[in-house]
Structure formats: C-alpha cells, structure tokens
mmCIF file of C-alpha atoms and ligand atoms in Angstrom:
data_model
loop_
_atom_site.group_PDB
_atom_site.id
_atom_site.type_symbol
_atom_site.label_atom_id
_atom_site.label_comp_id
_atom_site.label_asym_id
_atom_site.label_seq_id
_atom_site.Cartn_x
_atom_site.Cartn_y
_atom_site.Cartn_z
ATOM 1 C CA MET A 1 92.768 100.719 110.829
ATOM 2 C CA THR A 2 91.725 99.065 113.767
ATOM 3 C CA SER A 3 94.216 97.858 116.667
ATOM 4 C CA GLN A 4 92.857 94.503 115.006
ATOM 5 C CA THR A 5 94.601 94.488 112.014
ATOM 6 C CA PRO A 6 97.486 92.463 112.481
ATOM 7 C CA LEU A 7 101.011 94.442 112.237
ATOM 8 C CA ARG A 8 103.213 92.942 109.433
ATOM 9 C CA ILE A 9 106.778 93.239 110.984
ATOM 10 C CA GLY A 10 110.020 91.490 109.573
ATOM 11 C CA VAL A 11 112.702 90.270 111.546
ATOM 12 C CA LEU A 12 116.332 90.425 110.008
ATOM 13 C CA ASP A 13 118.990 88.984 112.324
ATOM 14 C CA GLY A 14 121.848 90.557 110.516
ATOM 15 C CA ASP A 15 125.185 89.395 111.463
ATOM 16 C CA ASP A 16 127.419 88.120 114.613
ATOM 17 C CA ILE A 17 125.385 89.441 117.645
ATOM 18 C CA GLY A 18 122.633 90.101 115.831
ATOM 19 C CA HIS A 19 121.717 86.286 115.851
ATOM 20 C CA GLU A 20 121.439 86.666 119.680
ATOM 21 C CA ILE A 21 120.072 90.484 120.260
ATOM 22 C CA VAL A 22 117.326 90.418 117.256
ATOM 23 C CA PRO A 23 115.899 87.134 118.945
ATOM 24 C CA ALA A 24 115.792 88.336 122.344
ATOM 25 C CA ALA A 25 113.640 91.712 121.194
ATOM 26 C CA VAL A 26 111.325 89.457 119.233
ATOM 27 C CA GLN A 27 110.755 87.222 122.421
ATOM 28 C CA ILE A 28 110.106 90.357 124.432
ATOM 29 C CA ALA A 29 107.881 91.998 121.769
ATOM 30 C CA ARG A 30 106.005 88.994 121.134
ATOM 31 C CA ALA A 31 105.379 88.681 124.884
ATOM 32 C CA ALA A 32 104.192 92.193 125.127
ATOM 33 C CA ALA A 33 102.145 92.137 122.348
ATOM 34 C CA GLU A 34 100.449 89.031 123.726
ATOM 35 C CA MET A 35 99.593 91.087 126.949
ATOM 36 C CA HIS A 36 98.270 93.919 125.166
ATOM 37 C CA ALA A 37 96.371 91.906 122.243
ATOM 38 C CA VAL A 38 98.191 93.235 119.363
ATOM 39 C CA GLN A 39 98.399 91.033 116.568
ATOM 40 C CA ILE A 40 101.556 90.622 114.540
ATOM 41 C CA ASP A 41 102.320 88.567 111.563
ATOM 42 C CA TRP A 42 106.221 88.095 111.978
ATOM 43 C CA HIS A 43 108.286 87.527 108.892
ATOM 44 C CA PRO A 44 111.863 86.383 109.388
ATOM 45 C CA LEU A 45 113.979 87.211 106.028
ATOM 46 C CA PRO A 46 117.331 86.266 105.225
ATOM 47 C CA ILE A 47 120.084 88.937 105.297
ATOM 48 C CA GLY A 48 124.198 89.372 105.705
ATOM 49 C CA ALA A 49 126.678 86.559 105.798
ATOM 50 C CA ARG A 50 124.029 83.676 106.443
ATOM 51 C CA ALA A 51 122.153 84.842 103.503
ATOM 52 C CA LEU A 52 125.178 84.833 101.274
ATOM 53 C CA GLN A 53 125.807 81.282 101.933
ATOM 54 C CA THR A 54 121.901 80.128 101.763
ATOM 55 C CA HIS A 55 120.891 83.067 98.853
ATOM 56 C CA GLY A 56 123.948 83.832 97.229
ATOM 57 C CA HIS A 57 123.369 87.421 98.230
ATOM 58 C CA THR A 58 123.782 89.506 101.599
ATOM 59 C CA LEU A 59 120.608 91.419 100.535
ATOM 60 C CA PRO A 60 118.477 88.768 98.163
ATOM 61 C CA PRO A 61 116.348 90.163 95.847
ATOM 62 C CA ASP A 62 113.164 88.258 97.656
ATOM 63 C CA THR A 63 113.967 89.651 100.837
ATOM 64 C CA LEU A 64 113.833 93.254 99.452
ATOM 65 C CA THR A 65 110.182 92.387 97.491
ATOM 66 C CA ALA A 66 109.409 90.932 100.825
ATOM 67 C CA LEU A 67 110.162 94.124 102.496
ATOM 68 C CA GLN A 68 108.098 96.475 100.674
ATOM 69 C CA THR A 69 104.912 94.702 102.087
ATOM 70 C CA LEU A 70 105.532 95.395 105.936
ATOM 71 C CA ASP A 71 104.753 97.917 108.450
ATOM 72 C CA GLY A 72 108.217 97.793 109.543
ATOM 73 C CA TRP A 73 110.877 95.326 110.619
ATOM 74 C CA LEU A 74 113.840 94.757 112.905
ATOM 75 C CA LEU A 75 117.487 94.853 111.531
ATOM 76 C CA GLY A 76 120.311 93.397 113.533
ATOM 77 C CA PRO A 77 123.751 95.072 113.084
ATOM 78 C CA ILE A 78 125.128 94.271 109.854
ATOM 79 C CA GLY A 79 129.285 93.285 109.830
ATOM 80 C CA HIS A 80 129.743 93.860 105.965
ATOM 81 C CA ARG A 81 133.365 94.696 106.804
ATOM 82 C CA ALA A 82 134.359 90.837 107.044
ATOM 83 C CA TYR A 83 132.116 90.021 104.058
ATOM 84 C CA PRO A 84 134.564 88.191 101.281
ATOM 85 C CA LYS A 85 135.022 90.547 98.452
ATOM 86 C CA VAL A 86 132.430 89.198 96.045
ATOM 87 C CA PRO A 87 129.846 91.021 93.875
ATOM 88 C CA ASN A 88 127.011 90.237 95.993
ATOM 89 C CA ALA A 89 128.381 90.438 99.071
ATOM 90 C CA ILE A 90 127.022 94.296 99.523
ATOM 91 C CA ASN A 91 126.536 96.295 102.544
ATOM 92 C CA PRO A 92 122.881 96.259 102.663
ATOM 93 C CA HIS A 93 122.016 99.565 105.081
ATOM 94 C CA PRO A 94 122.760 102.108 102.283
ATOM 95 C CA ILE A 95 119.898 100.234 100.185
ATOM 96 C CA LEU A 96 117.580 99.915 102.921
ATOM 97 C CA ARG A 97 117.809 103.202 103.735
ATOM 98 C CA LYS A 98 117.425 104.751 100.261
ATOM 99 C CA GLN A 99 114.792 102.290 98.904
ATOM 100 C CA PHE A 100 112.681 102.983 101.777
ATOM 101 C CA ASN A 101 113.192 106.870 102.026
ATOM 102 C CA LEU A 102 114.579 105.966 105.629
ATOM 103 C CA PHE A 103 116.098 109.607 105.382
ATOM 104 C CA ALA A 104 115.759 110.325 109.567
ATOM 105 C CA ASN A 105 117.696 108.265 111.999
ATOM 106 C CA VAL A 106 116.404 108.893 115.794
ATOM 107 C CA ARG A 107 119.005 107.595 118.297
ATOM 108 C CA PRO A 108 117.989 108.713 122.025
ATOM 109 C CA THR A 109 120.269 108.995 124.542
ATOM 110 C CA ARG A 110 118.852 108.241 128.275
ATOM 111 C CA SER A 111 120.939 107.606 131.456
ATOM 112 C CA TYR A 112 119.760 105.125 133.729
ATOM 113 C CA PRO A 113 121.114 104.543 137.379
ATOM 114 C CA ASP A 114 123.815 102.644 138.337
ATOM 115 C CA ILE A 115 124.686 101.454 134.849
ATOM 116 C CA GLY A 116 128.253 103.289 134.330
ATOM 117 C CA CYS A 117 126.685 106.565 133.353
ATOM 118 C CA LEU A 118 129.007 109.709 133.097
ATOM 119 C CA HIS A 119 125.934 111.947 133.809
ATOM 120 C CA ASP A 120 122.376 111.519 135.760
ATOM 121 C CA GLY A 121 119.484 112.937 134.233
ATOM 122 C CA VAL A 122 120.590 112.510 130.315
ATOM 123 C CA ASP A 123 117.606 112.353 128.023
ATOM 124 C CA LEU A 124 118.212 113.765 124.727
ATOM 125 C CA VAL A 125 117.682 112.545 121.029
ATOM 126 C CA ILE A 126 119.690 113.141 117.926
ATOM 127 C CA VAL A 127 117.960 113.209 114.589
ATOM 128 C CA ARG A 128 120.461 112.254 111.935
ATOM 129 C CA GLU A 129 119.980 112.895 108.514
ATOM 130 C CA ASN A 130 120.321 109.419 106.675
ATOM 131 C CA ASN A 131 120.646 109.589 103.099
ATOM 132 C CA GLU A 132 123.188 112.046 102.048
ATOM 133 C CA GLY A 133 125.722 114.027 103.517
ATOM 134 C CA PHE A 134 129.431 112.642 103.357
ATOM 135 C CA GLN A 135 128.560 108.872 103.162
ATOM 136 C CA PRO A 136 130.076 107.915 99.669
ATOM 137 C CA ASP A 137 127.835 105.053 99.746
ATOM 138 C CA ARG A 138 124.572 106.547 99.744
ATOM 139 C CA ASN A 139 124.823 110.043 98.274
ATOM 140 C CA MET A 140 124.935 109.307 94.475
ATOM 141 C CA VAL A 141 122.412 107.721 92.344
ATOM 142 C CA ALA A 142 125.432 106.069 90.465
ATOM 143 C CA GLY A 143 128.983 105.602 91.580
ATOM 144 C CA SER A 144 130.797 106.865 94.668
ATOM 145 C CA GLY A 145 130.848 109.944 96.377
ATOM 146 C CA GLU A 146 134.677 108.877 96.907
ATOM 147 C CA PHE A 147 137.107 109.025 94.434
ATOM 148 C CA ARG A 148 141.008 108.887 93.797
ATOM 149 C CA PRO A 149 141.758 110.871 90.060
ATOM 150 C CA THR A 150 145.651 110.458 91.038
ATOM 151 C CA ASP A 151 147.384 108.212 93.476
ATOM 152 C CA GLU A 152 148.160 111.434 95.489
ATOM 153 C CA VAL A 153 144.657 112.804 95.589
ATOM 154 C CA THR A 154 141.379 111.895 96.934
ATOM 155 C CA LEU A 155 138.220 113.343 96.874
ATOM 156 C CA SER A 156 135.103 113.151 98.988
ATOM 157 C CA VAL A 157 132.104 114.788 98.061
ATOM 158 C CA ARG A 158 129.606 115.738 100.628
ATOM 159 C CA VAL A 159 125.758 116.095 99.496
ATOM 160 C CA ILE A 160 123.210 118.589 100.868
ATOM 161 C CA THR A 161 120.138 119.222 99.310
ATOM 162 C CA ARG A 162 117.279 121.528 100.465
ATOM 163 C CA THR A 163 114.775 118.444 100.412
ATOM 164 C CA GLY A 164 116.866 116.231 102.532
ATOM 165 C CA SER A 165 117.647 119.170 105.312
ATOM 166 C CA ARG A 166 113.675 120.535 105.313
ATOM 167 C CA ARG A 167 112.775 116.818 105.745
ATOM 168 C CA VAL A 168 114.869 115.704 108.405
ATOM 169 C CA ALA A 169 114.577 119.108 110.268
ATOM 170 C CA ARG A 170 110.621 118.608 110.110
ATOM 171 C CA ALA A 171 110.859 115.080 111.509
ATOM 172 C CA ALA A 172 112.853 116.703 114.559
ATOM 173 C CA PHE A 173 110.794 119.397 115.103
ATOM 174 C CA GLU A 174 107.726 116.961 115.331
ATOM 175 C CA LEU A 175 109.842 114.996 117.551
ATOM 176 C CA ALA A 176 110.783 118.116 119.762
ATOM 177 C CA ARG A 177 106.776 119.065 119.830
ATOM 178 C CA GLN A 178 106.293 115.648 121.420
ATOM 179 C CA ARG A 179 109.059 116.007 124.173
ATOM 180 C CA ARG A 180 110.214 119.503 125.923
ATOM 181 C CA LYS A 181 110.115 121.607 122.903
ATOM 182 C CA HIS A 182 113.418 122.481 122.241
ATOM 183 C CA LEU A 183 115.547 121.919 119.382
ATOM 184 C CA THR A 184 119.151 122.414 118.715
ATOM 185 C CA TYR A 185 120.582 122.367 114.966
ATOM 186 C CA VAL A 186 124.392 121.584 114.889
ATOM 187 C CA HIS A 187 126.562 122.282 112.027
ATOM 188 C CA LYS A 188 129.780 123.981 110.934
ATOM 189 C CA ASP A 189 128.356 126.885 108.879
ATOM 190 C CA THR A 190 131.209 129.132 110.140
ATOM 191 C CA VAL A 191 133.339 126.982 107.330
ATOM 192 C CA PHE A 192 130.926 124.797 105.403
ATOM 193 C CA LYS A 193 129.239 128.174 104.431
ATOM 194 C CA LEU A 194 127.149 126.653 101.244
ATOM 195 C CA GLY A 195 126.536 123.092 102.722
ATOM 196 C CA CYS A 196 125.961 123.438 106.644
ATOM 197 C CA GLY A 197 124.563 126.994 105.343
ATOM 198 C CA MET A 198 122.259 125.206 103.443
ATOM 199 C CA PHE A 199 121.041 122.755 106.148
ATOM 200 C CA VAL A 200 120.431 125.395 108.772
ATOM 201 C CA GLU A 201 118.771 127.894 106.484
ATOM 202 C CA GLU A 202 116.004 125.097 105.926
ATOM 203 C CA CYS A 203 115.835 124.578 109.831
ATOM 204 C CA ARG A 204 115.354 128.040 110.436
ATOM 205 C CA LYS A 205 112.744 128.490 107.825
ATOM 206 C CA LEU A 206 110.714 125.581 109.344
ATOM 207 C CA ALA A 207 110.963 127.273 113.103
ATOM 208 C CA ALA A 208 108.454 129.582 111.747
ATOM 209 C CA GLU A 209 105.890 126.743 111.687
ATOM 210 C CA TYR A 210 106.863 125.760 114.942
ATOM 211 C CA PRO A 211 106.503 128.837 117.117
ATOM 212 C CA ASP A 212 106.216 126.292 120.388
ATOM 213 C CA VAL A 213 109.276 124.719 119.924
ATOM 214 C CA ARG A 214 112.538 126.659 121.087
ATOM 215 C CA VAL A 215 115.493 126.662 118.772
ATOM 216 C CA ASP A 216 118.961 127.019 118.886
ATOM 217 C CA ASP A 217 122.321 126.520 116.942
ATOM 218 C CA VAL A 218 125.696 125.331 118.281
ATOM 219 C CA ILE A 219 128.616 124.828 116.262
ATOM 220 C CA VAL A 220 129.514 121.172 115.771
ATOM 221 C CA ASP A 221 132.904 121.093 117.966
ATOM 222 C CA THR A 222 131.479 123.174 120.366
ATOM 223 C CA PHE A 223 128.442 120.864 120.463
ATOM 224 C CA ALA A 224 131.031 117.900 121.138
ATOM 225 C CA MET A 225 132.379 119.476 124.091
ATOM 226 C CA ARG A 226 128.746 120.446 125.475
ATOM 227 C CA LEU A 227 127.559 117.268 125.011
ATOM 228 C CA VAL A 228 130.124 115.589 127.509
ATOM 229 C CA ARG A 229 129.893 118.841 130.230
ATOM 230 C CA ASP A 230 126.142 119.397 130.168
ATOM 231 C CA PRO A 231 124.161 116.824 128.042
ATOM 232 C CA GLN A 232 121.217 117.672 130.222
ATOM 233 C CA THR A 233 120.994 121.046 128.229
ATOM 234 C CA PHE A 234 119.697 119.028 125.318
ATOM 235 C CA ASP A 235 116.606 117.601 124.506
ATOM 236 C CA VAL A 236 116.370 117.133 120.333
ATOM 237 C CA VAL A 237 119.380 117.832 118.214
ATOM 238 C CA VAL A 238 119.332 117.506 114.419
ATOM 239 C CA THR A 239 122.265 117.397 112.215
ATOM 240 C CA THR A 240 123.732 116.443 109.070
ATOM 241 C CA ASN A 241 124.368 112.402 108.212
ATOM 242 C CA MET A 242 128.548 112.442 109.194
ATOM 243 C CA PHE A 243 128.073 114.756 112.293
ATOM 244 C CA GLY A 244 125.143 113.067 113.750
ATOM 245 C CA ASP A 245 127.049 109.424 113.305
ATOM 246 C CA ILE A 246 130.013 110.595 115.107
ATOM 247 C CA LEU A 247 127.820 112.441 118.125
ATOM 248 C CA SER A 248 125.589 109.725 118.472
ATOM 249 C CA ASP A 249 128.418 107.356 119.512
ATOM 250 C CA GLU A 250 129.836 110.147 121.956
ATOM 251 C CA ALA A 251 126.245 110.843 123.254
ATOM 252 C CA ALA A 252 126.054 106.519 123.807
ATOM 253 C CA GLY A 253 129.903 106.900 125.523
ATOM 254 C CA LEU A 254 128.287 109.005 128.260
ATOM 255 C CA VAL A 255 125.660 106.392 129.198
ATOM 256 C CA GLY A 256 127.148 103.242 129.316
ATOM 257 C CA GLY A 257 128.285 102.630 125.814
ATOM 258 C CA LEU A 258 127.234 101.206 122.489
ATOM 259 C CA GLY A 259 124.844 98.336 124.053
ATOM 260 C CA MET A 260 122.999 101.515 125.232
ATOM 261 C CA ALA A 261 122.391 103.053 121.799
ATOM 262 C CA PRO A 262 119.053 102.221 120.072
ATOM 263 C CA GLY A 263 117.883 103.803 117.093
ATOM 264 C CA LEU A 264 114.742 103.835 114.683
ATOM 265 C CA CYS A 265 114.784 104.590 110.953
ATOM 266 C CA ILE A 266 111.951 106.545 109.719
ATOM 267 C CA GLY A 267 110.802 108.299 106.614
ATOM 268 C CA ASP A 268 107.700 110.054 105.175
ATOM 269 C CA GLY A 269 105.457 107.596 107.369
ATOM 270 C CA ASP A 270 105.110 104.440 105.627
ATOM 271 C CA VAL A 271 107.390 102.362 107.445
ATOM 272 C CA ALA A 272 110.089 102.209 110.219
ATOM 273 C CA MET A 273 113.216 100.185 110.567
ATOM 274 C CA ALA A 274 114.431 99.276 114.194
ATOM 275 C CA GLN A 275 118.017 99.639 113.963
ATOM 276 C CA ALA A 276 120.450 99.718 116.890
ATOM 277 C CA THR A 277 123.576 102.342 116.554
ATOM 278 C CA HIS A 278 126.177 99.729 117.488
ATOM 279 C CA GLY A 279 127.854 97.491 114.951
ATOM 280 C CA SER A 280 127.682 93.461 114.961
ATOM 281 C CA ALA A 281 130.487 93.021 117.573
ATOM 282 C CA PRO A 282 132.368 89.924 116.247
ATOM 283 C CA ASP A 283 134.530 90.193 119.062
ATOM 284 C CA ILE A 284 131.893 88.752 121.649
ATOM 285 C CA ALA A 285 129.327 87.171 119.235
ATOM 286 C CA GLY A 286 128.265 83.947 119.875
ATOM 287 C CA GLN A 287 128.969 84.138 123.754
ATOM 288 C CA GLY A 288 125.611 85.268 124.853
ATOM 289 C CA VAL A 289 126.875 88.068 126.586
ATOM 290 C CA ALA A 290 125.843 90.894 124.180
ATOM 291 C CA ASN A 291 123.691 93.744 125.445
ATOM 292 C CA PRO A 292 120.386 93.384 123.888
ATOM 293 C CA TYR A 293 119.213 96.726 125.485
ATOM 294 C CA ALA A 294 119.527 98.902 122.199
ATOM 295 C CA MET A 295 117.857 96.453 119.921
ATOM 296 C CA ILE A 296 114.977 95.931 122.436
ATOM 297 C CA GLU A 297 114.501 99.874 122.701
ATOM 298 C CA SER A 298 114.750 99.985 118.841
ATOM 299 C CA THR A 299 112.235 97.444 118.644
ATOM 300 C CA ARG A 300 109.909 99.424 121.176
ATOM 301 C CA MET A 301 110.394 102.575 119.521
ATOM 302 C CA MET A 302 109.278 100.945 116.427
ATOM 303 C CA PHE A 303 106.031 99.463 117.704
ATOM 304 C CA GLU A 304 105.423 102.893 119.528
ATOM 305 C CA TRP A 305 105.584 104.676 116.204
ATOM 306 C CA LEU A 306 103.480 102.339 114.308
ATOM 307 C CA GLY A 307 101.227 102.450 117.046
ATOM 308 C CA HIS A 308 100.780 106.228 116.570
ATOM 309 C CA SER A 309 101.002 106.135 112.722
ATOM 310 C CA ARG A 310 98.300 103.307 112.374
ATOM 311 C CA GLY A 311 95.975 104.351 115.141
ATOM 312 C CA ASN A 312 96.859 101.170 117.104
ATOM 313 C CA GLU A 313 96.435 101.752 120.678
ATOM 314 C CA GLY A 314 97.499 98.367 121.729
ATOM 315 C CA ALA A 315 100.762 98.905 120.199
ATOM 316 C CA VAL A 316 101.361 102.100 121.785
ATOM 317 C CA ARG A 317 100.582 100.401 125.100
ATOM 318 C CA MET A 318 102.825 97.753 124.033
ATOM 319 C CA GLY A 319 105.647 100.605 123.849
ATOM 320 C CA THR A 320 104.895 101.852 127.374
ATOM 321 C CA SER A 321 104.940 98.305 128.902
ATOM 322 C CA MET A 322 108.354 97.663 127.379
ATOM 323 C CA ALA A 323 109.772 101.045 128.432
ATOM 324 C CA ARG A 324 108.835 100.179 132.025
ATOM 325 C CA ALA A 325 109.884 96.450 131.814
ATOM 326 C CA THR A 326 113.474 97.260 130.503
ATOM 327 C CA ALA A 327 113.965 100.122 133.197
ATOM 328 C CA ALA A 328 113.565 97.574 135.606
ATOM 329 C CA ALA A 329 115.404 94.783 134.279
ATOM 330 C CA LEU A 330 118.354 97.499 134.175
ATOM 331 C CA ALA A 331 117.818 98.321 137.629
ATOM 332 C CA ASP A 332 118.765 94.486 138.569
ATOM 333 C CA PRO A 333 122.494 94.056 138.604
ATOM 334 C CA GLN A 334 122.119 90.150 138.134
ATOM 335 C CA ALA A 335 119.787 90.633 135.193
ATOM 336 C CA ARG A 336 122.148 93.261 133.249
ATOM 337 C CA THR A 337 124.953 92.447 131.016
ATOM 338 C CA GLY A 338 128.675 92.974 131.975
ATOM 339 C CA ASP A 339 129.160 96.099 129.676
ATOM 340 C CA ILE A 340 126.876 97.952 131.836
ATOM 341 C CA ARG A 341 128.213 96.447 135.356
ATOM 342 C CA GLY A 342 125.971 93.875 135.453
ATOM 343 C CA SER A 343 126.717 90.176 136.118
ATOM 344 C CA GLY A 344 124.143 88.723 133.498
ATOM 345 C CA ASN A 345 124.099 88.239 129.905
ATOM 346 C CA THR A 346 121.771 88.374 126.784
ATOM 347 C CA GLY A 347 119.286 85.612 128.431
ATOM 348 C CA SER A 348 119.226 86.972 131.732
ATOM 349 C CA PHE A 349 118.264 90.535 130.885
ATOM 350 C CA THR A 350 115.951 89.160 128.263
ATOM 351 C CA ARG A 351 114.198 87.223 130.764
ATOM 352 C CA ALA A 352 114.222 90.020 133.158
ATOM 353 C CA VAL A 353 112.427 92.290 130.776
ATOM 354 C CA ILE A 354 109.631 90.001 130.160
ATOM 355 C CA ASP A 355 109.198 89.007 133.731
ATOM 356 C CA ASN A 356 108.734 92.964 134.522
ATOM 357 C CA LEU A 357 106.216 93.351 131.719
ATOM 358 C CA SER A 358 102.816 94.464 132.908
ATOM 359 C CA PRO A 359 99.680 95.711 131.418
HETATM 360 P P1 LIG B 1 130.274 99.534 112.822
HETATM 361 O O1 LIG B 1 131.556 100.687 112.525
HETATM 362 O O2 LIG B 1 129.635 98.460 112.386
HETATM 363 O O3 LIG B 1 129.137 100.413 113.632
HETATM 364 P P2 LIG B 1 132.258 98.913 115.390
HETATM 365 O O4 LIG B 1 133.647 99.195 114.619
HETATM 366 O O5 LIG B 1 131.928 100.518 116.072
HETATM 367 O O6 LIG B 1 131.317 98.472 113.842
HETATM 368 P P3 LIG B 1 131.174 97.313 116.880
HETATM 369 O O7 LIG B 1 130.549 96.093 116.540
HETATM 370 O O8 LIG B 1 129.891 98.218 117.527
HETATM 371 O O9 LIG B 1 132.331 98.172 116.310
HETATM 372 O O10 LIG B 1 131.628 97.559 118.223
HETATM 373 C C1 LIG B 1 132.403 98.035 119.201
HETATM 374 C C2 LIG B 1 132.839 97.810 120.359
HETATM 375 O O11 LIG B 1 131.369 97.802 121.274
HETATM 376 C C3 LIG B 1 133.253 95.709 120.680
HETATM 377 O O12 LIG B 1 134.245 96.004 121.418
HETATM 378 C C4 LIG B 1 131.821 95.630 120.618
HETATM 379 O O13 LIG B 1 132.171 94.034 121.456
HETATM 380 C C5 LIG B 1 131.371 96.665 121.600
HETATM 381 N N1 LIG B 1 129.698 96.318 121.728
HETATM 382 C C6 LIG B 1 128.937 96.643 120.383
HETATM 383 N N2 LIG B 1 127.565 96.526 120.758
HETATM 384 C C7 LIG B 1 127.929 95.742 122.084
HETATM 385 C C8 LIG B 1 126.630 95.180 122.858
HETATM 386 N N3 LIG B 1 125.286 95.276 122.454
HETATM 387 N N4 LIG B 1 126.886 94.534 123.749
HETATM 388 C C9 LIG B 1 127.797 94.576 124.437
HETATM 389 N N5 LIG B 1 129.271 94.935 123.556
HETATM 390 C C10 LIG B 1 128.766 95.929 122.557
#
C-alpha cells in the first residue's frame, strides 16, 4: 500500500459525551491529514442509544458489516448501563473486541506540566488483555461467565488461556522494544497459581525471543502501591483483563484523571480501534465541557499504528504532528478543560490543537 491509498476509517460516536469528543477528534485528524496529505475515507456509523432509536439496535448488523471493510475506527464511550432492558439494547464492547480479535488494549499514562498530575515524568503503558480473564460478558462462547446456582451462591469464572496470554505478551514485548525496553508482568501467581501462573509462564517463555527487553514481574497488590509511589520506574506493563482495567484507571488518577486516559485496541495486525478508557460521563454530557484529550490521543495512536502497519509514512507524520499540537494545547490553561486545571472547554481545546498543528 502506498501513502496515497486512502485509509478507511469509521466514526462511531457512542453515547453522551461521545457526541462531543468524537467529533472533536475527527476535526483534528481531518486537519492533520490535510496538512500531511493523508487521504482518509470517513465512514460515520450508527451505534449506541441513538442507533437503538433509529435502527432498533445498539449495534446494528449493518454497522458490524461495514466495520469489516475498514482499516480502523474511533469508538466513543458507550453508556450501556442506561440502556433500556430490551433485547437489542446490548453493550457493543465485548462483541467488537471479540469479533475483530482485538486482544490487546494499549493504555498509556503520561504526565504533563501544570494539569494536576501527582507526579512528573510519568511515561508508562499498560497493555491489558482484552478478551478473556474475569469479564463474564466476553470469556465464554455461550452463556455468561457468572452464574448463581442458588440464591446464596454466585460463581464468577476467570478464563486464562496460553494463546491469549502469549499473544498479549507478544504485543507488550513489541511495544517495549520500541520504547525504553523494559517490560513488567503484573499478576498474582502467589494465589492464582494456575491462572496467573499460566499467564506468567507464557510471558517468561516469550522473553527468550526478546533478549534486548529487560523484564521483571510484580505481584498486583505491590504494583498498585508502587504505581502510586514510583510510577516513573515503569515502562511497559502487561497484565490480565481485570487487573489491567483497574490499574489503568489508577494510572489515569496519577496524571489528571479519566480525561487523560487514552487507549488503542489492537490484535494480530488488521484493524485498530481507538477507544478512550473513560465511560460516557452522562453527568457532564451536552455541556461542552468534556475533556477530549483521551479521545484525541486514542485517535492519534490509531493513525500512528496504521501508518506503521500499512507503510503509510504520512499517517506516521500526522501522528507526530498531532502529539506536538496536543502537548502545546495542554500547556495553555485557557484552552484546556476544567478537570485538568483549565478554564476552557471541549471546543477551545480542540481549536488549540488545530491551531498548533505544524508540518
Ligand atoms: P464506565 O464504567 O462506563 O467506564 P464510569 O462509571 O467509570 O464509566 P465515567 O463515565 O468514566 O464513569 O465517568 C466517571 C467520572 O469521570 C464522571 O464524574 C465523569 O464526569 C468524569 N469524566 C469521565 N470522562 C471525562 C472526560 N473526558 N472529561 C471530563 N470528565 C470526565
């Protein structure tokens, strides 16, 4: 593929603040793409509560079919907890991650000056296994991984596979190799001797293929403490689904909160899904005050990843230029949003990023 082949990108707003932060990210990406002569075919697709109204389903079958033809897409936050209890009002997350085999959820944490970070110099990435583990809505082929045989007893099944562990570990090793070459496996094999034991075994086996990457392993409770005290000592971290879910929110708390927590879901190399870590924030939806950083950065990561995977140099340059512009916008207290010590809003931050884009 040459840099002239248009990238086919889906736009799925999601719910609540998704209708504000996804258009913001698209606006910036359009401006950056124009500057770097990257051709993009944009495909807006219905999903979420609005799709339930217009198409009778929160994940319309036509949306799923269209996604199969794309290089990647932006997925806004989904407010599924507020969906009505009707059969077609499902949470699209597990289906999308499973159907497209998006087994690695790459969640960076980075500190910026003056925005209320608890530490300076934080630059780490948690790679969270995305498709198995404790999550009962995605760890079974049929039925739920959680069940209640009697009113007194509830069982939650945690699924760990060698394949699942190995492939997320490989994604983390590859990332570590591009960064500071340090990978930490986070687990609790002291208690989950078989489950976490298998996960760590697979990580250790793979380490032989990456002699240039320094590895260590940390028990999850110790990691939670060290993340608060010494986050600068970590580079890439790989862990199972539920631990990764919790620890990435903790990491976001170190650097200004959920508005600063981007993410990219990737798999074996075909498609990438840009998805911020945070939820749909119904409490602030419709006010124009949501922090779009996480969605913008997730989108930037997607273009950078697509640039590398498709040999599209323009998309890589586009990502670099978006990163510089976002850092500049974060440094402007009048542009940035209230959650990160600014007096601006979604619109002012978006404009500031666009104004700071440079070739
Ligand atoms: P979920 O379980 O779906 O991840 P949640 O219960 O963690 O959702 P969120 O919707 O993520 O909840 O919101 C948690 C808090 O963080 C809310 O007070 C919300 O306003 C705030 N928040 C989340 N995202 C943003 C954002 N982008 N900008 C500003 N505040 C945000």
